[in-house]
Amino acid sequence: MSYRNTQALTEQLKVISSIPELCDVTFEVGSDNVKVHGVKVILGTRSRVLYNLILKKQKEAEFQSKADKNGKQKKTTVKSDKVTIVVRKYEPEDFKKIIQFIHSGSVEINSSCVAGLLCGASQFGLDDLERACWDFVNYSVKSGTISKIIPTAKRYSHHKTGQRLLKIFSNTQQHVEL
């Protein structure tokens, strides 16, 4: 007999990133440096891009630690496996949802966050989330509610996927005017 309770697991995994003491990665997001927490092993196994980014940050920290020792600084340093990564190009709430999805495999997609989720899914190689976001966008085009996505898409116009969303909106508007 096999028993699964994936709903409970999903809910428990969502909670992890809200408990900084259980996390070993901190993202400082947006201009206000909002802290978003995650677990390296989960982030790294779900996203190859994040795996490489975390590895790079760890090596930079090791290099800095060695440089500090060679500089004969007298400070006692506590070895920490915690990593801090600065993320400027995402809205904090959108980035929290991306991290939530990576940890738990579930996220609520709506018109206020779909652009950020889509850009994050594209950037971090989250193919299943990217498909779900495009499904939401296509539904929005068909139902005539694409205009609700535009304000958030404009916030991500620096991202290739955000530009693609704006182009879809532009094409949809031209089609309506004809």
GROMACS .gro file of C-alpha atoms in nm, residues 25-173:
model
  149
   25VAL     CA    1   1.980   3.176   0.148
   26THR     CA    2   1.860   3.534   0.182
   27PHE     CA    3   1.762   3.737  -0.120
   28GLU     CA    4   1.759   4.113  -0.078
   29VAL     CA    5   1.489   4.215  -0.323
   30GLY     CA    6   1.407   4.549  -0.481
   31SER     CA    7   1.524   4.895  -0.389
   32ASP     CA    8   1.416   4.846  -0.025
   33ASN     CA    9   1.620   4.524   0.016
   34VAL     CA   10   1.317   4.320   0.127
   35LYS     CA   11   1.445   3.993   0.266
   36VAL     CA   12   1.314   3.675   0.103
   37HIS     CA   13   1.446   3.349   0.245
   38GLY     CA   14   1.502   3.009   0.093
   39VAL     CA   15   1.675   2.676   0.136
   40LYS     CA   16   1.980   2.612  -0.087
   41VAL     CA   17   1.914   2.245  -0.142
   42ILE     CA   18   1.555   2.307  -0.257
   43LEU     CA   19   1.641   2.611  -0.469
   44GLY     CA   20   1.939   2.435  -0.627
   45THR     CA   21   1.756   2.115  -0.712
   46ARG     CA   22   1.457   2.293  -0.865
   47SER     CA   23   1.650   2.555  -1.066
   48ARG     CA   24   1.987   2.503  -1.233
   49VAL     CA   25   2.020   2.881  -1.267
   50LEU     CA   26   1.977   2.932  -0.892
   51TYR     CA   27   2.213   2.641  -0.823
   52ASN     CA   28   2.487   2.814  -1.025
   53LEU     CA   29   2.412   3.153  -0.869
   54ILE     CA   30   2.429   3.012  -0.515
   55LEU     CA   31   2.752   2.826  -0.596
   56LYS     CA   32   2.905   3.147  -0.736
   57LYS     CA   33   2.809   3.343  -0.424
   58GLN     CA   34   2.953   3.072  -0.197
   59LYS     CA   35   3.284   3.078  -0.386
   60GLU     CA   36   3.296   3.458  -0.366
   61ALA     CA   37   3.240   3.437   0.011
   62GLU     CA   38   3.516   3.174   0.047
   63PHE     CA   39   3.754   3.388  -0.157
   64GLN     CA   40   3.673   3.692   0.055
   65SER     CA   41   3.724   3.490   0.373
   66LYS     CA   42   4.068   3.376   0.253
   67ALA     CA   43   4.157   3.732   0.153
   68ASP     CA   44   4.058   3.852   0.501
   69LYS     CA   45   4.278   3.584   0.662
   70ASN     CA   46   4.573   3.675   0.438
   71GLY     CA   47   4.523   4.038   0.532
   72LYS     CA   48   4.578   3.919   0.890
   73GLN     CA   49   4.265   4.074   1.021
   74LYS     CA   50   4.230   3.998   1.390
   75LYS     CA   51   3.855   3.967   1.380
   76THR     CA   52   3.725   3.627   1.474
   77THR     CA   53   3.501   3.514   1.194
   78VAL     CA   54   3.228   3.261   1.236
   79LYS     CA   55   3.203   3.031   0.937
   80SER     CA   56   2.857   3.058   0.793
   81ASP     CA   57   2.701   2.857   0.516
   82LYS     CA   58   2.443   3.131   0.466
   83VAL     CA   59   2.438   3.309   0.133
   84THR     CA   60   2.301   3.655   0.054
   85ILE     CA   61   2.201   3.741  -0.302
   86VAL     CA   62   2.090   4.086  -0.415
   87VAL     CA   63   1.797   4.087  -0.659
   88ARG     CA   64   1.703   4.431  -0.789
   89LYS     CA   65   1.493   4.363  -1.096
   90TYR     CA   66   1.190   4.202  -0.930
   91GLU     CA   67   0.908   4.334  -0.720
   92PRO     CA   68   0.942   4.181  -0.369
   93GLU     CA   69   0.593   4.027  -0.368
   94ASP     CA   70   0.648   3.866  -0.709
   95PHE     CA   71   0.987   3.731  -0.605
   96LYS     CA   72   0.838   3.587  -0.285
   97LYS     CA   73   0.588   3.401  -0.501
   98ILE     CA   74   0.866   3.268  -0.725
   99ILE     CA   75   1.053   3.136  -0.421
  100GLN     CA   76   0.728   2.995  -0.280
  101PHE     CA   77   0.670   2.809  -0.605
  102ILE     CA   78   1.023   2.670  -0.606
  103HIS     CA   79   0.983   2.546  -0.249
  104SER     CA   80   0.632   2.409  -0.267
  105GLY     CA   81   0.541   2.358  -0.632
  106SER     CA   82   0.232   2.574  -0.601
  107VAL     CA   83   0.151   2.942  -0.639
  108GLU     CA   84  -0.156   3.155  -0.702
  109ILE     CA   85  -0.134   3.321  -1.046
  110ASN     CA   86  -0.336   3.637  -1.104
  111SER     CA   87  -0.317   3.948  -1.320
  112SER     CA   88  -0.117   4.146  -1.063
  113CYS     CA   89   0.168   3.893  -1.043
  114VAL     CA   90   0.168   3.700  -1.371
  115ALA     CA   91   0.427   3.926  -1.539
  116GLY     CA   92   0.675   3.889  -1.252
  117LEU     CA   93   0.613   3.515  -1.225
  118LEU     CA   94   0.654   3.474  -1.599
  119CYS     CA   95   0.982   3.668  -1.605
  120GLY     CA   96   1.111   3.473  -1.305
  121ALA     CA   97   1.005   3.141  -1.451
  122SER     CA   98   1.184   3.227  -1.773
  123GLN     CA   99   1.499   3.351  -1.600
  124PHE     CA  100   1.527   3.068  -1.349
  125GLY     CA  101   1.433   2.782  -1.582
  126LEU     CA  102   1.100   2.693  -1.421
  127ASP     CA  103   0.935   2.548  -1.729
  128ASP     CA  104   0.617   2.427  -1.556
  129LEU     CA  105   0.553   2.768  -1.399
  130GLU     CA  106   0.628   2.940  -1.730
  131ARG     CA  107   0.370   2.722  -1.909
  132ALA     CA  108   0.111   2.795  -1.639
  133CYS     CA  109   0.174   3.169  -1.669
  134TRP     CA  110   0.144   3.163  -2.048
  135ASP     CA  111  -0.182   2.967  -2.009
  136PHE     CA  112  -0.308   3.246  -1.782
  137VAL     CA  113  -0.198   3.512  -2.035
  138ASN     CA  114  -0.369   3.326  -2.321
  139TYR     CA  115  -0.686   3.294  -2.116
  140SER     CA  116  -0.667   3.668  -2.043
  141VAL     CA  117  -0.632   3.745  -2.415
  142LYS     CA  118  -0.932   3.526  -2.502
  143SER     CA  119  -1.147   3.662  -2.220
  144GLY     CA  120  -1.059   4.024  -2.298
  145THR     CA  121  -0.895   4.087  -1.960
  146ILE     CA  122  -0.537   4.125  -2.088
  147SER     CA  123  -0.545   4.497  -2.000
  148LYS     CA  124  -0.532   4.402  -1.629
  149ILE     CA  125  -0.185   4.254  -1.686
  150ILE     CA  126  -0.037   4.559  -1.859
  151PRO     CA  127   0.056   4.768  -1.551
  152THR     CA  128   0.264   4.483  -1.411
  153ALA     CA  129   0.408   4.398  -1.752
  154LYS     CA  130   0.535   4.755  -1.778
  155ARG     CA  131   0.726   4.710  -1.452
  156TYR     CA  132   0.912   4.424  -1.621
  157SER     CA  133   0.979   4.595  -1.954
  158HIS     CA  134   1.355   4.558  -1.883
  159HIS     CA  135   1.310   4.180  -1.907
  160LYS     CA  136   1.282   4.007  -2.243
  161THR     CA  137   0.968   3.822  -2.136
  162GLY     CA  138   0.811   4.145  -2.011
  163GLN     CA  139   0.874   4.300  -2.353
  164ARG     CA  140   0.707   3.999  -2.512
  165LEU     CA  141   0.400   4.051  -2.293
  166LEU     CA  142   0.380   4.418  -2.392
  167LYS     CA  143   0.405   4.320  -2.758
  168ILE     CA  144   0.114   4.076  -2.715
  169PHE     CA  145  -0.088   4.356  -2.557
  170SER     CA  146   0.002   4.591  -2.841
  171ASN     CA  147  -0.099   4.331  -3.102
  172THR     CA  148  -0.423   4.263  -2.915
  173GLN     CA  149  -0.506   4.635  -2.906
   0.00000   0.00000   0.00000
